[in-house]
PDB file of C-alpha atoms in Angstrom:
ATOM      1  CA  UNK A   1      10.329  20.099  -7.547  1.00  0.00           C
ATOM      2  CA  UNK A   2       7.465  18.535  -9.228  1.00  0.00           C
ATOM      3  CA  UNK A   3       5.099  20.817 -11.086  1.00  0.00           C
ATOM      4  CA  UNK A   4       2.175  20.411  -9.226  1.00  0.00           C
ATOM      5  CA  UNK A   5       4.130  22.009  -6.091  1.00  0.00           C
ATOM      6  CA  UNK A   6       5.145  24.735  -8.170  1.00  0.00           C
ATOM      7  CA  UNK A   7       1.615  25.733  -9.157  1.00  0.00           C
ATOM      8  CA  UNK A   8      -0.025  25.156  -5.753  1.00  0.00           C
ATOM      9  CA  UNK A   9       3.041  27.122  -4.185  1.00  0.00           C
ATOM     10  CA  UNK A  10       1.800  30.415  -6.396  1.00  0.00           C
ATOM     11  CA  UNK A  11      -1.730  29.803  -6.086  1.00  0.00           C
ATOM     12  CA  UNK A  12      -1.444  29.544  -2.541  1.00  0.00           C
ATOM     13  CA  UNK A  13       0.586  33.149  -2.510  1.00  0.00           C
ATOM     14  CA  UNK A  14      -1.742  34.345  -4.402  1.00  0.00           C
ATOM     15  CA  UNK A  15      -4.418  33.617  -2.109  1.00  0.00           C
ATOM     16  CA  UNK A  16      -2.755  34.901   0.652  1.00  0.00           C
ATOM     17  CA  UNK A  17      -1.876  38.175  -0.381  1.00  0.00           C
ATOM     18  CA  UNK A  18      -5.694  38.550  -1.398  1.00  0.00           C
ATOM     19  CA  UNK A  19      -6.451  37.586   2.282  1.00  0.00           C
ATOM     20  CA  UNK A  20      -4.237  40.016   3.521  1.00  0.00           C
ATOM     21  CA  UNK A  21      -5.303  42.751   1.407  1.00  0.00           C
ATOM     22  CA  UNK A  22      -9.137  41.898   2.360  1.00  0.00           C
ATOM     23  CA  UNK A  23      -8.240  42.147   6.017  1.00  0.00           C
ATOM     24  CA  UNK A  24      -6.825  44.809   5.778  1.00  0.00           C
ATOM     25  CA  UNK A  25      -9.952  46.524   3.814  1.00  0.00           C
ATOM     26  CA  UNK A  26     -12.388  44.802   5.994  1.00  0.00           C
ATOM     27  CA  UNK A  27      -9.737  46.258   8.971  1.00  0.00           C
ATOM     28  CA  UNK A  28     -10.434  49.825   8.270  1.00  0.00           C
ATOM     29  CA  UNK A  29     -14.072  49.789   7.156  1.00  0.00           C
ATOM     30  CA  UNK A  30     -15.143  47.899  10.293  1.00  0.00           C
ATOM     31  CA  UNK A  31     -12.821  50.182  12.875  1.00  0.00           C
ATOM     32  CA  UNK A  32     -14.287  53.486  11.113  1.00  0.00           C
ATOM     33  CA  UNK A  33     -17.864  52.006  11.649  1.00  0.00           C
ATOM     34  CA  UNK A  34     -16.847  51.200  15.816  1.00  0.00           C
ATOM     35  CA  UNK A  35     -15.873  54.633  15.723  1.00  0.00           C
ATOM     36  CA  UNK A  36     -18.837  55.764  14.871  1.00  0.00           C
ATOM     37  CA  UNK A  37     -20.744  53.497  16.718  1.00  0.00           C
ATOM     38  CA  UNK A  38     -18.805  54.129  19.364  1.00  0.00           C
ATOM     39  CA  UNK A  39     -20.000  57.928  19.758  1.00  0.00           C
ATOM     40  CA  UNK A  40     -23.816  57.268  19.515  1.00  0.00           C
ATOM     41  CA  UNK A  41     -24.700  55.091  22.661  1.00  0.00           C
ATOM     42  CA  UNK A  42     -22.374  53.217  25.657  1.00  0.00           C
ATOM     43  CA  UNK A  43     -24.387  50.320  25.132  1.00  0.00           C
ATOM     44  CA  UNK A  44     -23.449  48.956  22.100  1.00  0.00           C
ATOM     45  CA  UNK A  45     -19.906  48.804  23.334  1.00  0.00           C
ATOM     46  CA  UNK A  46     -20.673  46.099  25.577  1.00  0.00           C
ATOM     47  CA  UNK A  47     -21.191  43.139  22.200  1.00  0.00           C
ATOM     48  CA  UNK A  48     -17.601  44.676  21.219  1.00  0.00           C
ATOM     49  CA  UNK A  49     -15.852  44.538  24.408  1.00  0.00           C
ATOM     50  CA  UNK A  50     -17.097  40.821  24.625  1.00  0.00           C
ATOM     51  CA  UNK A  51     -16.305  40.313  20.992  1.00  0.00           C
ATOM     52  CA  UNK A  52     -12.895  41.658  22.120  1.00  0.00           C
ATOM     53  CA  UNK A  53     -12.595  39.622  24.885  1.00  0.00           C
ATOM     54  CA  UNK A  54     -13.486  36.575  22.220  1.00  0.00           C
ATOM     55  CA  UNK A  55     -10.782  37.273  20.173  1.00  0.00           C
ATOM     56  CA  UNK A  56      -8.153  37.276  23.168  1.00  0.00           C
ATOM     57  CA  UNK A  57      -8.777  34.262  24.049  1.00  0.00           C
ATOM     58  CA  UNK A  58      -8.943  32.545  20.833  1.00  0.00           C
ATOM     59  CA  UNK A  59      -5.995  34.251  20.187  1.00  0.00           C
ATOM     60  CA  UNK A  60      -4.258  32.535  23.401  1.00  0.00           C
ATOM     61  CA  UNK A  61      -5.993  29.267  22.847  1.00  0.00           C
ATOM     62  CA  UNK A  62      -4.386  29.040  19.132  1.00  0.00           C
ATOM     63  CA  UNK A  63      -1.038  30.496  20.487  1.00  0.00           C
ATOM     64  CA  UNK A  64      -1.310  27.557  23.609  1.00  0.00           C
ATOM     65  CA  UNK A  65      -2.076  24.994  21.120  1.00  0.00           C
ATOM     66  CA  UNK A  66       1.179  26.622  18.347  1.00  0.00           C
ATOM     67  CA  UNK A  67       2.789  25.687  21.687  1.00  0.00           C
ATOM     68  CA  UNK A  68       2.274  22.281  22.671  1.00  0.00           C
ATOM     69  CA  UNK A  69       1.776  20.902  19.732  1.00  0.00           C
ATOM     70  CA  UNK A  70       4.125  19.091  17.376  1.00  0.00           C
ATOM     71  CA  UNK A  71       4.824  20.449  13.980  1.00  0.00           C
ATOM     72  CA  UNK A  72       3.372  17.346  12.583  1.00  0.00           C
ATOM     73  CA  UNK A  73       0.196  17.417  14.595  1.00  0.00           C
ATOM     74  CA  UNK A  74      -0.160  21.091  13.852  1.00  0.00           C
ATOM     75  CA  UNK A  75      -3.154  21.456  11.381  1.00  0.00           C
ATOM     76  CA  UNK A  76      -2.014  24.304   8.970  1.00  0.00           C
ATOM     77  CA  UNK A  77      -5.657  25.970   9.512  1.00  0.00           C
ATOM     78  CA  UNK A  78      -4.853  27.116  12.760  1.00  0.00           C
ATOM     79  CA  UNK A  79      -2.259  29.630  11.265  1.00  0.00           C
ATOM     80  CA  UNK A  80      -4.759  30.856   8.909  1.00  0.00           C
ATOM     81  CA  UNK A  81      -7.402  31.474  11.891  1.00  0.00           C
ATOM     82  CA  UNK A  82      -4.851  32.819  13.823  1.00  0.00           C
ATOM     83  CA  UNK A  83      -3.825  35.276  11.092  1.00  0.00           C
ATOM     84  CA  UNK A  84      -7.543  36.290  10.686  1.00  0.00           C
ATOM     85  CA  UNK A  85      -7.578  37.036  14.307  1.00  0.00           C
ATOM     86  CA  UNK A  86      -4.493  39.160  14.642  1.00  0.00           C
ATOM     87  CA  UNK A  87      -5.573  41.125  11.668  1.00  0.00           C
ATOM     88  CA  UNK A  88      -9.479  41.010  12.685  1.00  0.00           C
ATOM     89  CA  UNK A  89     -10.680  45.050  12.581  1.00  0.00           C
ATOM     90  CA  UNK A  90     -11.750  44.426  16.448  1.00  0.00           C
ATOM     91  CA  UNK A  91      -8.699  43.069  17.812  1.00  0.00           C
ATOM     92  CA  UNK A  92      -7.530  46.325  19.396  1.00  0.00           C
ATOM     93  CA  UNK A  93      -3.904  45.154  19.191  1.00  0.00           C
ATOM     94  CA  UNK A  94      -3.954  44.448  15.921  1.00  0.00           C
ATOM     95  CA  UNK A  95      -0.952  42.804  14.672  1.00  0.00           C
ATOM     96  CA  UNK A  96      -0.317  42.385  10.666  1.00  0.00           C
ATOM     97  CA  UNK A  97       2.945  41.151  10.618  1.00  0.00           C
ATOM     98  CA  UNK A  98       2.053  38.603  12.949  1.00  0.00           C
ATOM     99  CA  UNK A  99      -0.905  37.497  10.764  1.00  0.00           C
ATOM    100  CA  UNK A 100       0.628  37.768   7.411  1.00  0.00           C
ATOM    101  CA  UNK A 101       3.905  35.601   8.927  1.00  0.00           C
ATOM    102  CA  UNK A 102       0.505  33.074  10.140  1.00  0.00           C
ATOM    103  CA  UNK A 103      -1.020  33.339   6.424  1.00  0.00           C
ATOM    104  CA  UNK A 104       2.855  32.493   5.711  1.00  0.00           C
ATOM    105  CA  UNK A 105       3.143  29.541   8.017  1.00  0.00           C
ATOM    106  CA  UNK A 106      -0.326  28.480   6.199  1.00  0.00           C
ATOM    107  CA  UNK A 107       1.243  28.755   3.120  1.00  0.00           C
ATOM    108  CA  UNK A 108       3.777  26.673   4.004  1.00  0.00           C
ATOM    109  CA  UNK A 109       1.925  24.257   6.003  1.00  0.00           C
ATOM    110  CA  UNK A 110      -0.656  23.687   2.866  1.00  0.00           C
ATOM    111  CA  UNK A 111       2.334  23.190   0.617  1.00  0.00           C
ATOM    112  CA  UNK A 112       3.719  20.769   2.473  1.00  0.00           C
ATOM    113  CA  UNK A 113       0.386  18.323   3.267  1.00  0.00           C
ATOM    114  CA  UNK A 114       0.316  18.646  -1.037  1.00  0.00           C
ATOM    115  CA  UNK A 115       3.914  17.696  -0.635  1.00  0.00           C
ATOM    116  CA  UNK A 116       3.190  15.068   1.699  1.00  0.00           C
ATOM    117  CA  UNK A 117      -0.059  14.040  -0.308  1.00  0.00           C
ATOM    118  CA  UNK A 118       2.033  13.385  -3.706  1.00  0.00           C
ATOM    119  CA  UNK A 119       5.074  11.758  -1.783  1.00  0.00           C
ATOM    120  CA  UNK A 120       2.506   9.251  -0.192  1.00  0.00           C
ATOM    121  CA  UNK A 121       0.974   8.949  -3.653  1.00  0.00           C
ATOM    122  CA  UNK A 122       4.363   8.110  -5.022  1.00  0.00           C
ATOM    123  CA  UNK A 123       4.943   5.807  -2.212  1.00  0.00           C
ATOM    124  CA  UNK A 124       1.434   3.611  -2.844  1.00  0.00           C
ATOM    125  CA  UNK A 125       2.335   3.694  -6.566  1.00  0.00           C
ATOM    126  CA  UNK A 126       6.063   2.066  -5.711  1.00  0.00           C
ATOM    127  CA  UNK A 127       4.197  -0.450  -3.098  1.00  0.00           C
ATOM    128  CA  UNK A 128       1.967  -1.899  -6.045  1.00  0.00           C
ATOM    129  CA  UNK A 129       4.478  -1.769  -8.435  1.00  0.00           C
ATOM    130  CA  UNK A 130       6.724  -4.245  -5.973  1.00  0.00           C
ATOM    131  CA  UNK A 131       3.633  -6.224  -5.206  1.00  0.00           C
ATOM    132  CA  UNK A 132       3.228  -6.544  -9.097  1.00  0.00           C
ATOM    133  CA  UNK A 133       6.483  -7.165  -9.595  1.00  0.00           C
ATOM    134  CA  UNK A 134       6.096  -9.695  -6.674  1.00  0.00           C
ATOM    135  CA  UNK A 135       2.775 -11.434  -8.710  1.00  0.00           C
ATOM    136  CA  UNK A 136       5.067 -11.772 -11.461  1.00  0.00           C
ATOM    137  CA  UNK A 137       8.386 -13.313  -9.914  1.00  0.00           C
ATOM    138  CA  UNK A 138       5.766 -15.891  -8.388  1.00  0.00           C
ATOM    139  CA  UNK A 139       3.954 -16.678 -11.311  1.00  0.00           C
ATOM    140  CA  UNK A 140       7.195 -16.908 -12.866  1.00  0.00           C
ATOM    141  CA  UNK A 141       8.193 -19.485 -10.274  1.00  0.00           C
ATOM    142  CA  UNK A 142       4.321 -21.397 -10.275  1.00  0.00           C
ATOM    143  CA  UNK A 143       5.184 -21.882 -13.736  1.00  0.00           C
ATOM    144  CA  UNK A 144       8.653 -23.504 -13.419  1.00  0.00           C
ATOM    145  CA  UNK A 145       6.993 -25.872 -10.692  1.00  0.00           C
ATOM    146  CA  UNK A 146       4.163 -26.491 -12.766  1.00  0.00           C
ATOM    147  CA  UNK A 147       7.083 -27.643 -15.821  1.00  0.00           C
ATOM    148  CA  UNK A 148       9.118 -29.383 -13.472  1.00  0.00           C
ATOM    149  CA  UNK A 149       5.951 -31.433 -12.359  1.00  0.00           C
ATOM    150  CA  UNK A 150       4.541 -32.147 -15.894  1.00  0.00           C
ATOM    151  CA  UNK A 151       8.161 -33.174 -16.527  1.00  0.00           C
ATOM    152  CA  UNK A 152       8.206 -35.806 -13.621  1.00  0.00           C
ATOM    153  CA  UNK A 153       5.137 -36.640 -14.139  1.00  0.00           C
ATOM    154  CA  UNK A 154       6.552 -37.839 -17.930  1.00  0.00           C
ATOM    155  CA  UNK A 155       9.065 -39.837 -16.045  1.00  0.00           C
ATOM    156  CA  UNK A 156       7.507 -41.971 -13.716  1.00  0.00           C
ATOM    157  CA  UNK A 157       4.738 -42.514 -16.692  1.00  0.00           C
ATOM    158  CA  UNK A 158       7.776 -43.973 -18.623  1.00  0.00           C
ATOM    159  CA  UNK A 159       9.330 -45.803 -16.045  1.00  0.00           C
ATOM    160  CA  UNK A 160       5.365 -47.482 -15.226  1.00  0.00           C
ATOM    161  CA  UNK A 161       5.876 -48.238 -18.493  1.00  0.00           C
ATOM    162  CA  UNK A 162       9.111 -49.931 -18.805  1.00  0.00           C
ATOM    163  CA  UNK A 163       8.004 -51.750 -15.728  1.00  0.00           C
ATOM    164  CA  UNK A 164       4.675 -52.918 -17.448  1.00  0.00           C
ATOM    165  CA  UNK A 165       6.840 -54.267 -20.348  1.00  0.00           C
ATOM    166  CA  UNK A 166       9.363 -55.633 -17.644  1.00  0.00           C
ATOM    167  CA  UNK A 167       6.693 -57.373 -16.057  1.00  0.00           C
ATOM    168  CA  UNK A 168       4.923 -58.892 -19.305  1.00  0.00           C
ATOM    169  CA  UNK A 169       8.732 -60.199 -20.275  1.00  0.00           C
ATOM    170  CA  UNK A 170       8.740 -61.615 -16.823  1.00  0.00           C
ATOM    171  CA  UNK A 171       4.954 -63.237 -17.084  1.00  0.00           C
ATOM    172  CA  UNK A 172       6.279 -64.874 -20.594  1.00  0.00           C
ATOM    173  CA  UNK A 173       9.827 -66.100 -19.181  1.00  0.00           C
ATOM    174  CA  UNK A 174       7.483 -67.927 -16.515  1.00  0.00           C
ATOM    175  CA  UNK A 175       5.126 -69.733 -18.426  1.00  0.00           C
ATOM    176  CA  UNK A 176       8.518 -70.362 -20.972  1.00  0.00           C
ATOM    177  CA  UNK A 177      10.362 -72.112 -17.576  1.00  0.00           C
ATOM    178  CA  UNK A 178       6.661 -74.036 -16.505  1.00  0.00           C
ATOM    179  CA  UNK A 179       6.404 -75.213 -20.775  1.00  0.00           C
ATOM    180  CA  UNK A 180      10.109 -76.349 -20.569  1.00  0.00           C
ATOM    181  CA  UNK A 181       9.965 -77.893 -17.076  1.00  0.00           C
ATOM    182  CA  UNK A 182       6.964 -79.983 -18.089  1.00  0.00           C
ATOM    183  CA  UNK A 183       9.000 -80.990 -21.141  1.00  0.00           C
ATOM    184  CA  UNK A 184      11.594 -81.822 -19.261  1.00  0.00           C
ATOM    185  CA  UNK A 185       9.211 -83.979 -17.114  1.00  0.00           C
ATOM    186  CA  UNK A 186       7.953 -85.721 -19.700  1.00  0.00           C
ATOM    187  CA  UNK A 187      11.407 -86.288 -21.220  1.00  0.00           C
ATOM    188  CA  UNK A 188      11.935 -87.588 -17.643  1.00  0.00           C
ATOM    189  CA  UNK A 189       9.131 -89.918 -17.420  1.00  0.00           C
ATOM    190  CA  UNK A 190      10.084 -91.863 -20.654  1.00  0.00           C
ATOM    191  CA  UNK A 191      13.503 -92.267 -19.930  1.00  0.00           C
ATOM    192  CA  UNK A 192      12.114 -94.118 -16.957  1.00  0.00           C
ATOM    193  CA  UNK A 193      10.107 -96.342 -19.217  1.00  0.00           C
ATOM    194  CA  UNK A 194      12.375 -97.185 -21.785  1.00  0.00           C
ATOM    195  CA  UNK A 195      14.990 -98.139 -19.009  1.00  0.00           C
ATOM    196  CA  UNK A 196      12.776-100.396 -17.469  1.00  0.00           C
ATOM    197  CA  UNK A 197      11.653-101.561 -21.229  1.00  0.00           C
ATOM    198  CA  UNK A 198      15.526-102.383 -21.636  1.00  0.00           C
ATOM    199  CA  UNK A 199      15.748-103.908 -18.282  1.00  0.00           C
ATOM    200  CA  UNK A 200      12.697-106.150 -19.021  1.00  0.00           C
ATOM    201  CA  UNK A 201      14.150-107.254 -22.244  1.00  0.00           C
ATOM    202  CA  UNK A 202      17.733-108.237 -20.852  1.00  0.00           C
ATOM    203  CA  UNK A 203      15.855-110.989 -18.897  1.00  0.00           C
TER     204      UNK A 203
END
């Protein structure tokens, strides 16, 4: 369990038991002053019987909603209002083990959002990391393209080379054949004459 838990877990105990302890101060103070109260006039009964009435149907509201909700729709305050309310000093069926197994449940319920909270912290930090990891493995890959280009690129300047120099050998073999087939022209031409020289001469 990571430490963070562990301290929140105690904390939140700790709270708890202080809330129960306060209500149950707060429980005895405020019934001994509706006692009282209750003796001087009938009158002021009537804000605590609808203060009363308040609290039984926010109790049955909470307890409807306990009910029909999911555990992971539940919002873990509810148990804490709820546990106020059961242990409220003018709840005339006041309940504590109901409201400290609500403090409990809120307990609980807080503990595991932290839970929750750190696991989906844990789970963002594994998401970048991948994505990172991801950057890399591409860059990684960019720069093998980016080698393999620069090393085709070396290629075909070689090979425009070789053809430039194939070409140039070509252009010289040319005007080599057009110097040797005028020679040979020539060579042609005074063959021609000196046969007809000899001819001319045999007559």
């Amino acid at each position: 369990m990571p430490l963070i838990s562990i301290v929140l877990r105690h904390r939140l105990r700790e709270i708890t038991q202080v809330i129960i302890l306060l209500v149950i101060l707060s429980g005895c103070v405020a019934r001994h002053h509706a006692e009282n109260a209750h003796t001087e006039t009938r009158s002021d009964n009537l804000p605590v019987i609808l203060e009363v009435r308040t609290l039984a149907e926010q109790i049955a509201e909470y307890e409807l909603q306990l009910e029909t909700e999911s555990e992971e729709e539940t919002d873990p305050t509810i148990y804490l209002e709820l546990g106020l309310l059961y242990a409220h000093p003018l709840n005339p069926e006041i309940d504590f083990t109901r409201a400290e197994s609500c403090f409990r449940m809120y307990e609980l319920g807080h503990q595991g959002k932290q839970e929750k909270y750190i696991q989906y912290i844990g789970k963002q930090v594994r998401k970048l990391k991948a994505q990172k990891d991801q950057i890399v493995s591409q860059s990684e890959t960019i720069d093998e393209k980016d080698a393999n280009i620069k090393q085709l690129n070396r290629r075909i300047e070689n090979l425009l080379a070789e053809e430039r120099q194939r070409q140039q050998e070509i252009t010289a073999l040319n005007a080599e054949i057009c110097r040797l087939k005028k020679n040979i022209d020539r060579l042609i031409y005074l063959d021609i004459r000196l046969e007809k020289e000899r001819r001319g001469l045999g007559n």
